[in-house]
Short mmCIF file of C-alpha atoms and ligand atoms in Angstrom, two decimals:
data_model
loop_
_atom_site.label_atom_id
_atom_site.label_comp_id
_atom_site.label_asym_id
_atom_site.label_seq_id
_atom_site.Cartn_x
_atom_site.Cartn_y
_atom_site.Cartn_z
CA GLU A 27 45.56 -26.94 -70.01
CA LEU A 28 46.13 -23.86 -67.79
CA SER A 29 48.27 -20.95 -68.96
CA PRO A 30 51.15 -19.98 -66.63
CA GLU A 31 49.03 -17.09 -65.33
CA GLU A 32 46.06 -19.35 -64.70
CA ALA A 33 48.23 -21.94 -62.99
CA ALA A 34 49.71 -19.31 -60.68
CA PHE A 35 46.20 -18.06 -59.94
CA GLN A 36 44.94 -21.54 -59.10
CA ALA A 37 47.97 -22.11 -56.87
CA ARG A 38 47.01 -19.01 -54.87
CA ILE A 39 43.45 -20.27 -54.53
CA ASP A 40 44.67 -23.70 -53.44
CA GLY A 41 46.98 -22.06 -50.91
CA ASN A 42 44.02 -20.10 -49.45
CA ILE A 43 45.53 -16.75 -50.40
CA LYS A 44 42.78 -14.20 -50.98
CA ILE A 45 42.34 -12.66 -54.42
CA GLU A 46 42.03 -8.86 -54.25
CA PRO A 47 40.38 -6.55 -56.81
CA LYS A 48 43.62 -5.37 -58.43
CA ASP A 49 45.09 -8.87 -58.78
CA TRP A 50 45.06 -10.64 -62.11
CA MET A 51 42.14 -13.05 -62.42
CA PRO A 52 40.68 -15.18 -65.21
CA ALA A 53 37.84 -13.41 -67.03
CA ALA A 54 35.45 -16.23 -66.14
CA TYR A 55 36.32 -15.94 -62.43
CA ARG A 56 35.45 -12.24 -62.58
CA LYS A 57 32.25 -12.94 -64.49
CA THR A 58 31.09 -15.67 -62.10
CA LEU A 59 31.78 -13.47 -59.10
CA ILE A 60 29.88 -10.54 -60.57
CA ARG A 61 26.98 -12.89 -61.24
CA GLN A 62 26.96 -14.44 -57.77
CA ILE A 63 27.72 -11.32 -55.70
CA GLY A 64 25.33 -9.25 -57.82
CA GLN A 65 22.54 -11.79 -57.41
CA HIS A 66 23.29 -12.03 -53.74
CA ALA A 67 23.03 -8.22 -53.41
CA HIS A 68 19.78 -8.16 -55.37
CA SER A 69 18.41 -10.87 -53.05
CA GLU A 70 19.12 -8.75 -50.00
CA ILE A 71 17.35 -5.75 -51.54
CA VAL A 72 14.35 -7.59 -52.97
CA GLY A 73 14.26 -9.58 -49.72
CA GLN A 74 13.20 -6.44 -47.88
CA LEU A 75 9.82 -6.49 -49.61
CA PRO A 76 8.10 -9.55 -48.09
CA GLU A 77 9.00 -8.42 -44.57
CA GLY A 78 8.50 -4.72 -45.21
CA ASN A 79 4.91 -5.78 -45.88
CA TRP A 80 4.43 -6.40 -42.13
CA VAL A 81 6.28 -3.48 -40.52
CA THR A 82 3.15 -1.37 -40.12
CA ARG A 83 1.16 -4.34 -38.84
CA ALA A 84 3.56 -5.79 -36.27
CA PRO A 85 1.63 -6.89 -33.16
CA THR A 86 3.65 -4.88 -30.61
CA LEU A 87 5.94 -1.86 -30.57
CA GLU A 88 8.86 -4.11 -29.66
CA ARG A 89 8.23 -6.50 -32.55
CA LYS A 90 7.90 -3.53 -34.88
CA ALA A 91 11.23 -2.06 -33.78
CA ILE A 92 12.94 -5.43 -34.21
CA LEU A 93 11.44 -6.05 -37.65
CA LEU A 94 12.30 -2.55 -38.80
CA ALA A 95 15.91 -3.02 -37.69
CA LYS A 96 16.10 -6.35 -39.48
CA VAL A 97 14.73 -4.98 -42.75
CA GLN A 98 17.21 -2.10 -42.54
CA ASP A 99 20.03 -4.59 -41.98
CA GLU A 100 19.08 -6.27 -45.25
CA ALA A 101 19.44 -2.94 -47.06
CA GLY A 102 22.90 -2.61 -45.53
CA HIS A 103 23.84 -6.10 -46.72
CA GLY A 104 22.72 -5.24 -50.22
CA LEU A 105 24.81 -2.06 -50.28
CA TYR A 106 27.85 -3.88 -48.90
CA LEU A 107 27.56 -6.52 -51.58
CA TYR A 108 27.03 -4.00 -54.39
CA CYS A 109 30.30 -2.38 -53.27
CA ALA A 110 32.05 -5.77 -53.40
CA ALA A 111 30.69 -6.33 -56.92
CA GLU A 112 31.79 -2.85 -58.00
CA THR A 113 35.42 -3.70 -57.15
CA LEU A 114 35.22 -6.18 -60.05
CA GLY A 115 34.57 -3.40 -62.56
CA ILE A 116 30.80 -3.26 -62.88
CA SER A 117 28.88 -0.12 -61.90
CA ARG A 118 25.91 0.10 -59.56
CA ASP A 119 23.78 1.42 -62.42
CA GLU A 120 24.65 -1.56 -64.61
CA LEU A 121 23.78 -3.96 -61.82
CA MET A 122 20.46 -2.22 -61.26
CA ASN A 123 19.64 -2.23 -64.96
CA LYS A 124 20.36 -5.96 -65.14
CA LEU A 125 18.06 -6.61 -62.19
CA HIS A 126 15.25 -4.52 -63.61
CA SER A 127 15.54 -6.01 -67.10
CA GLY A 128 15.37 -9.53 -65.68
CA GLU A 129 18.87 -10.38 -66.93
CA MET A 130 20.13 -10.95 -63.39
CA LYS A 131 18.36 -13.12 -60.88
CA TYR A 132 17.62 -12.78 -57.19
CA SER A 133 16.77 -15.58 -54.80
CA SER A 134 13.66 -17.55 -55.70
CA ILE A 135 12.43 -17.39 -52.10
CA PHE A 136 11.41 -13.75 -52.30
CA ASN A 137 8.79 -14.51 -54.93
CA TYR A 138 6.51 -16.05 -52.30
CA PRO A 139 3.94 -13.95 -50.42
CA THR A 140 3.92 -13.26 -46.67
CA LEU A 141 0.30 -13.80 -45.74
CA THR A 142 0.23 -13.64 -41.94
CA TRP A 143 2.33 -12.39 -39.04
CA ALA A 144 3.52 -15.97 -38.48
CA ASP A 145 5.28 -15.66 -41.83
CA MET A 146 7.65 -13.16 -40.20
CA GLY A 147 8.59 -15.98 -37.85
CA ALA A 148 8.96 -18.55 -40.61
CA VAL A 149 10.97 -16.20 -42.83
CA GLY A 150 13.41 -15.31 -40.05
CA TRP A 151 13.74 -18.88 -38.87
CA LEU A 152 13.87 -20.70 -42.21
CA VAL A 153 14.88 -18.17 -44.85
CA ASP A 154 17.53 -16.43 -42.80
CA GLY A 155 18.49 -19.84 -41.40
CA ALA A 156 19.08 -21.12 -44.94
CA ALA A 157 20.89 -17.91 -45.86
CA ILE A 158 23.36 -18.32 -42.98
CA MET A 159 23.96 -21.97 -43.79
CA ASN A 160 25.15 -20.80 -47.20
CA GLN A 161 26.93 -17.64 -46.05
CA VAL A 162 28.99 -18.90 -43.11
CA PRO A 163 31.25 -20.96 -45.41
CA LEU A 164 31.42 -18.00 -47.81
CA GLN A 165 33.41 -16.12 -45.15
CA ARG A 166 36.27 -18.26 -46.47
CA THR A 167 35.53 -17.62 -50.14
CA SER A 168 38.57 -16.77 -52.27
CA PHE A 169 37.65 -13.18 -53.23
CA GLY A 170 38.71 -10.84 -50.39
CA PRO A 171 35.95 -8.20 -50.54
CA TYR A 172 33.23 -10.88 -50.71
CA ALA A 173 34.70 -12.89 -47.83
CA ARG A 174 35.03 -9.80 -45.62
CA ALA A 175 31.50 -8.63 -46.38
CA MET A 176 30.25 -12.03 -45.26
CA VAL A 177 31.73 -11.68 -41.77
CA ARG A 178 29.48 -8.82 -40.71
CA ILE A 179 26.53 -10.07 -42.73
CA CYS A 180 26.64 -13.43 -40.96
CA LYS A 181 26.62 -11.80 -37.53
CA GLU A 182 23.49 -9.88 -38.43
CA GLU A 183 21.84 -12.85 -40.14
CA SER A 184 22.27 -14.84 -36.98
CA PHE A 185 20.30 -12.19 -35.07
CA HIS A 186 17.66 -12.32 -37.82
CA GLN A 187 17.34 -16.06 -37.53
CA ARG A 188 16.90 -15.85 -33.77
CA GLN A 189 14.27 -13.13 -34.00
CA GLY A 190 12.32 -15.35 -36.40
CA TYR A 191 12.58 -18.31 -34.06
CA SER A 192 11.49 -16.09 -31.19
CA ILE A 193 8.33 -15.12 -33.11
CA MET A 194 7.66 -18.81 -33.74
CA MET A 195 8.13 -19.55 -30.01
CA SER A 196 5.53 -16.90 -29.13
CA MET A 197 3.10 -18.15 -31.74
CA VAL A 198 3.26 -21.80 -30.71
CA SER A 199 2.77 -20.96 -27.04
CA GLY A 200 -0.21 -18.71 -27.82
CA THR A 201 -3.80 -19.67 -28.64
CA PRO A 202 -4.57 -22.75 -30.77
CA ALA A 203 -5.30 -20.42 -33.68
CA GLN A 204 -1.86 -18.83 -33.31
CA LYS A 205 -0.18 -22.22 -33.22
CA GLU A 206 -2.10 -23.14 -36.34
CA MET A 207 -0.82 -19.99 -38.06
CA ALA A 208 2.74 -20.99 -37.18
CA GLN A 209 2.20 -24.47 -38.64
CA ASP A 210 0.66 -22.99 -41.77
CA ALA A 211 3.65 -20.67 -42.24
CA LEU A 212 6.04 -23.61 -41.87
CA ASN A 213 3.98 -25.59 -44.39
CA ARG A 214 4.22 -22.83 -46.97
CA PHE A 215 7.88 -21.90 -46.46
CA TRP A 216 9.51 -25.31 -46.01
CA TYR A 217 9.97 -26.32 -49.64
CA PRO A 218 10.70 -22.81 -50.94
CA ALA A 219 13.42 -22.62 -48.24
CA LEU A 220 14.92 -25.90 -49.49
CA MET A 221 14.98 -24.43 -53.01
CA MET A 222 17.16 -21.53 -51.85
CA PHE A 223 20.22 -23.78 -52.01
CA GLY A 224 19.82 -24.14 -55.76
CA PRO A 225 19.21 -27.17 -57.99
CA SER A 226 20.43 -30.68 -57.13
CA ASP A 227 24.15 -31.11 -57.67
CA LYS A 228 23.57 -33.06 -60.87
CA ASP A 229 21.70 -30.06 -62.32
CA SER A 230 23.96 -27.33 -60.94
CA VAL A 231 25.72 -25.62 -63.84
CA HIS A 232 28.33 -23.65 -61.95
CA SER A 233 29.24 -25.76 -58.90
CA ASP A 234 32.31 -27.60 -60.23
CA GLN A 235 34.16 -24.56 -61.48
CA SER A 236 32.97 -22.32 -58.64
CA MET A 237 34.19 -24.84 -56.08
CA ALA A 238 37.56 -25.22 -57.79
CA TRP A 239 37.88 -21.44 -57.53
CA LYS A 240 36.51 -21.41 -53.96
CA ILE A 241 33.78 -19.01 -55.00
CA LYS A 242 31.50 -21.66 -53.54
CA MET A 243 32.72 -23.72 -50.61
CA ASN A 244 30.06 -26.47 -50.64
CA THR A 245 27.70 -28.04 -53.11
CA ASN A 246 24.02 -27.15 -53.13
CA ASP A 247 22.98 -30.59 -51.85
CA GLU A 248 25.53 -30.55 -49.02
CA LEU A 249 24.19 -27.30 -47.64
CA ARG A 250 20.57 -28.35 -48.12
CA GLN A 251 21.23 -31.52 -46.11
CA ARG A 252 22.97 -29.54 -43.38
CA PHE A 253 19.99 -27.19 -43.20
CA VAL A 254 17.51 -30.06 -42.86
CA ASN A 255 19.63 -31.71 -40.16
CA GLU A 256 19.72 -28.52 -38.10
CA THR A 257 16.16 -27.38 -38.67
CA VAL A 258 14.20 -30.58 -37.96
CA PRO A 259 15.07 -30.65 -34.22
CA GLN A 260 14.18 -26.93 -34.04
CA ALA A 261 10.74 -27.74 -35.49
CA HIS A 262 10.32 -30.55 -32.95
CA TYR A 263 11.17 -28.16 -30.14
CA LEU A 264 8.43 -25.83 -31.39
CA GLY A 265 6.00 -28.74 -31.51
CA LEU A 266 5.50 -28.21 -35.23
CA THR A 267 5.48 -30.80 -38.02
CA ILE A 268 7.68 -30.55 -41.09
CA PRO A 269 5.34 -31.04 -44.07
CA ASP A 270 7.15 -34.13 -45.37
CA ASP A 271 5.79 -37.64 -44.73
CA ASP A 272 9.06 -39.19 -45.88
CA LEU A 273 11.22 -37.26 -43.47
CA VAL A 274 13.11 -39.80 -41.37
CA TRP A 275 16.39 -39.99 -39.47
CA ASN A 276 18.83 -42.27 -41.25
CA GLU A 277 21.05 -43.97 -38.68
CA GLU A 278 23.48 -45.18 -41.35
CA THR A 279 24.20 -41.86 -43.01
CA GLY A 280 23.74 -39.75 -39.89
CA ASN A 281 21.40 -37.49 -41.84
CA TYR A 282 17.69 -36.97 -42.24
CA ASP A 283 16.26 -38.42 -45.43
CA PHE A 284 13.81 -35.91 -46.87
CA SER A 285 11.68 -35.17 -49.93
CA GLN A 286 13.03 -32.91 -52.63
CA PRO A 287 11.13 -29.73 -53.43
CA ASP A 288 9.13 -29.54 -56.65
CA TRP A 289 11.88 -28.62 -59.12
CA GLU A 290 9.34 -27.73 -61.80
CA GLU A 291 7.98 -25.05 -59.48
CA PHE A 292 11.57 -23.83 -58.90
CA LYS A 293 12.14 -23.53 -62.65
CA ALA A 294 8.88 -21.63 -63.09
CA VAL A 295 9.86 -19.18 -60.34
CA LEU A 296 13.28 -18.64 -61.97
CA LYS A 297 11.57 -17.93 -65.28
CA GLY A 298 9.59 -15.13 -63.63
CA ASN A 299 6.39 -17.06 -63.04
CA GLY A 300 6.35 -17.42 -59.25
CA PRO A 301 3.45 -16.08 -57.20
CA CYS A 302 5.02 -12.62 -56.65
CA ASN A 303 7.73 -12.17 -59.33
CA ARG A 304 5.92 -9.37 -61.15
CA GLU A 305 4.97 -7.60 -57.94
CA ARG A 306 8.53 -7.74 -56.54
CA LEU A 307 10.26 -6.53 -59.67
CA GLY A 308 7.55 -3.91 -60.19
CA ALA A 309 8.14 -2.56 -56.68
CA ARG A 310 11.91 -2.34 -57.27
CA ILE A 311 11.53 -0.58 -60.61
CA LYS A 312 9.05 1.88 -59.11
CA ALA A 313 11.44 2.64 -56.23
CA TRP A 314 14.35 3.10 -58.65
CA GLU A 315 12.42 5.44 -60.92
CA GLY A 316 10.91 7.29 -57.97
CA GLY A 317 14.39 7.92 -56.59
CA GLU A 318 15.79 9.33 -59.81
CA TRP A 319 15.30 12.99 -58.85
CA PHE A 320 17.19 12.33 -55.62
CA ARG A 321 20.13 10.61 -57.33
CA ASP A 322 20.25 13.44 -59.86
CA GLY A 323 20.29 15.98 -57.01
CA LEU A 324 23.13 14.18 -55.25
CA ALA A 325 25.16 13.96 -58.45
CA ALA A 326 24.60 17.66 -59.25
CA TYR A 327 25.60 18.62 -55.72
CA ALA A 328 28.74 16.45 -55.85
CA GLU A 329 29.73 18.05 -59.16
CA LYS A 330 29.28 21.57 -57.76
CA ALA A 331 31.21 20.71 -54.61
CA ALA A 332 34.08 19.29 -56.69
CA LYS A 333 34.22 22.48 -58.79
CA ARG A 334 34.27 24.61 -55.66
CA ARG A 335 37.21 22.61 -54.31
CA VAL A 336 39.17 23.20 -57.54
CA ALA A 337 38.43 26.97 -57.50
N1 ACO B 14 17.10 -18.57 -56.70
C1 ACO B 14 17.31 -18.04 -57.92
N2 ACO B 14 18.22 -18.57 -58.77
C2 ACO B 14 18.91 -19.65 -58.36
C3 ACO B 14 18.74 -20.23 -57.10
C4 ACO B 14 17.78 -19.64 -56.25
N3 ACO B 14 17.50 -20.13 -55.04
N4 ACO B 14 19.57 -21.27 -56.99
C5 ACO B 14 20.24 -21.36 -58.15
N5 ACO B 14 19.83 -20.40 -58.98
C6 ACO B 14 20.25 -20.18 -60.36
C7 ACO B 14 21.72 -19.82 -60.47
O1 ACO B 14 21.90 -18.43 -60.29
C8 ACO B 14 22.04 -20.29 -61.86
O2 ACO B 14 21.52 -19.38 -62.82
P1 ACO B 14 22.45 -18.32 -63.65
O3 ACO B 14 23.49 -19.13 -64.34
O4 ACO B 14 21.49 -17.64 -64.54
O5 ACO B 14 23.03 -17.40 -62.64
C9 ACO B 14 21.21 -21.54 -61.99
O6 ACO B 14 20.16 -21.41 -61.06
C10 ACO B 14 21.96 -22.83 -61.76
O7 ACO B 14 22.36 -22.99 -60.40
P2 ACO B 14 23.86 -23.27 -59.93
O8 ACO B 14 24.71 -23.66 -61.09
O9 ACO B 14 23.82 -24.20 -58.78
O10 ACO B 14 24.25 -21.78 -59.47
P3 ACO B 14 25.31 -21.28 -58.39
O11 ACO B 14 26.56 -22.06 -58.47
O12 ACO B 14 25.38 -19.82 -58.52
O13 ACO B 14 24.63 -21.66 -56.97
C11 ACO B 14 23.73 -20.42 -55.11
C12 ACO B 14 23.47 -21.01 -56.51
C13 ACO B 14 23.96 -21.56 -54.14
C14 ACO B 14 22.49 -19.61 -54.69
C15 ACO B 14 24.99 -19.52 -55.18
O14 ACO B 14 24.85 -18.56 -56.19
C16 ACO B 14 25.30 -18.81 -53.91
O15 ACO B 14 25.82 -19.39 -52.98
N6 ACO B 14 25.04 -17.47 -53.84
C17 ACO B 14 25.37 -16.62 -52.73
C18 ACO B 14 24.29 -16.63 -51.68
C19 ACO B 14 23.03 -15.94 -52.10
O16 ACO B 14 22.88 -15.42 -53.19
N7 ACO B 14 22.06 -15.87 -51.21
C20 ACO B 14 20.84 -15.16 -51.49
C21 ACO B 14 19.70 -15.75 -50.80
S1 ACO B 14 19.30 -15.27 -49.25
C22 ACO B 14 19.85 -13.81 -48.73
O17 ACO B 14 20.96 -13.73 -48.42
C23 ACO B 14 18.96 -12.66 -48.53
#
C-alpha cells in the first residue's frame, strides 16, 4: 500500500516527469540511485586502468592520441556521475571510501587483464558496445541529473566503440598473427562482456523495483540479448568467430540463441576474486592516497581565498 506521497511520486514517474534533486523521493529510491550511479561512476574510473595500461605502448602516434583521449573521456564520465550522485546527498569522499573499502562495487569487466594491443580493440568494441547498450535507454531514466549525464556520455561512448572496432578492422586485415591476436582478444572478452549486463533476470535482485521507478529501463536479459543480436554480425564482418558453439540464429524468436556466461565466475569476480580485483583496487587506493597532499592544498587555498573575499 503506497502512502499519498509515494502514490504521487509514482504517478510522476509513470507520467515520465523527471525527478529532480530537491523533489521529495522515497528513501529507497534515493538509496538505489546512489548505489547505481555511484557504481557506474566507479566503473568509469576503474575502467581507465586496463586501457591506461596500453597508452605508452600504442603502435602509432595516432592510435596513442586516440586512446589517450578515450581514457580521459572515461575520467570525465566518472566525474560527471559523481556529481549526479552528490545531488542525492552523498559526498565524493564517502563514495571514494566505499569504493576503497569494497563496500561499493564497480563493473566486473574491469577485473580482467588487457594482455595485447588487440585487447584495446576488443575492449572498445565489446565493452564500450555493451556499456552503450545499457546507457542509451538510461537517457530516459527518471532521475534528471542521471538522465542528462547519460546524453553526453553516450555520444562519447559511441566514439569509443567505433575506435575499438577500427582497431579490430586493422588487426584482422593485417598479418595472420595479428588476426589471431584479434580472435584471441574476442575469445577472452566475449563472456566477460556478456556478464556486464548483470545476472539473469531470475537472479536480479533490484530489477523489478528499479524498473517500476524507471531507474532501469530494461531487464538485464533484454539488454544482453540486444547486445548479442547487434554484435554477432559485426564479428562476421570482421571474419572472426564468436567463441560459442551453440550460437545460432533463431528464426522464430528473431534473436540469436547463445550460451550463458559462467555465472560462478561472475560471482567470484563480484566477491573480489577475479584475475585483477586486487590490482585494480590497489591502484585506485594508491592514486587516492598519493593525491592527498594535492587535495589538501586545494582545500587550504579555497579556505584562504574565501577569507580574503570576506575581508
Ligand atoms: N559488475 C559488478 N556488479 C554487478 C554487475 C556487474 N557487471 N551486474 C550486477 N551487479 C551487481 C549489482 O550491483 C547488484 O549488487 P548490489 O546489490 O551489491 O549493488 C547485484 O549484482 C545484483 O544485480 P541486479 O539486481 O541485476 O543489479 P542492478 O539492478 O543494479 O543491475 C546493472 C545491474 C545492469 C549493471 C545496473 O546497475 C546498471 O544499469 N548500472 C548502470 C550502468 C553501469 O554501471 N555501467 C558500468 C559498466 S560500463 C561503463 O560504463 C564504464
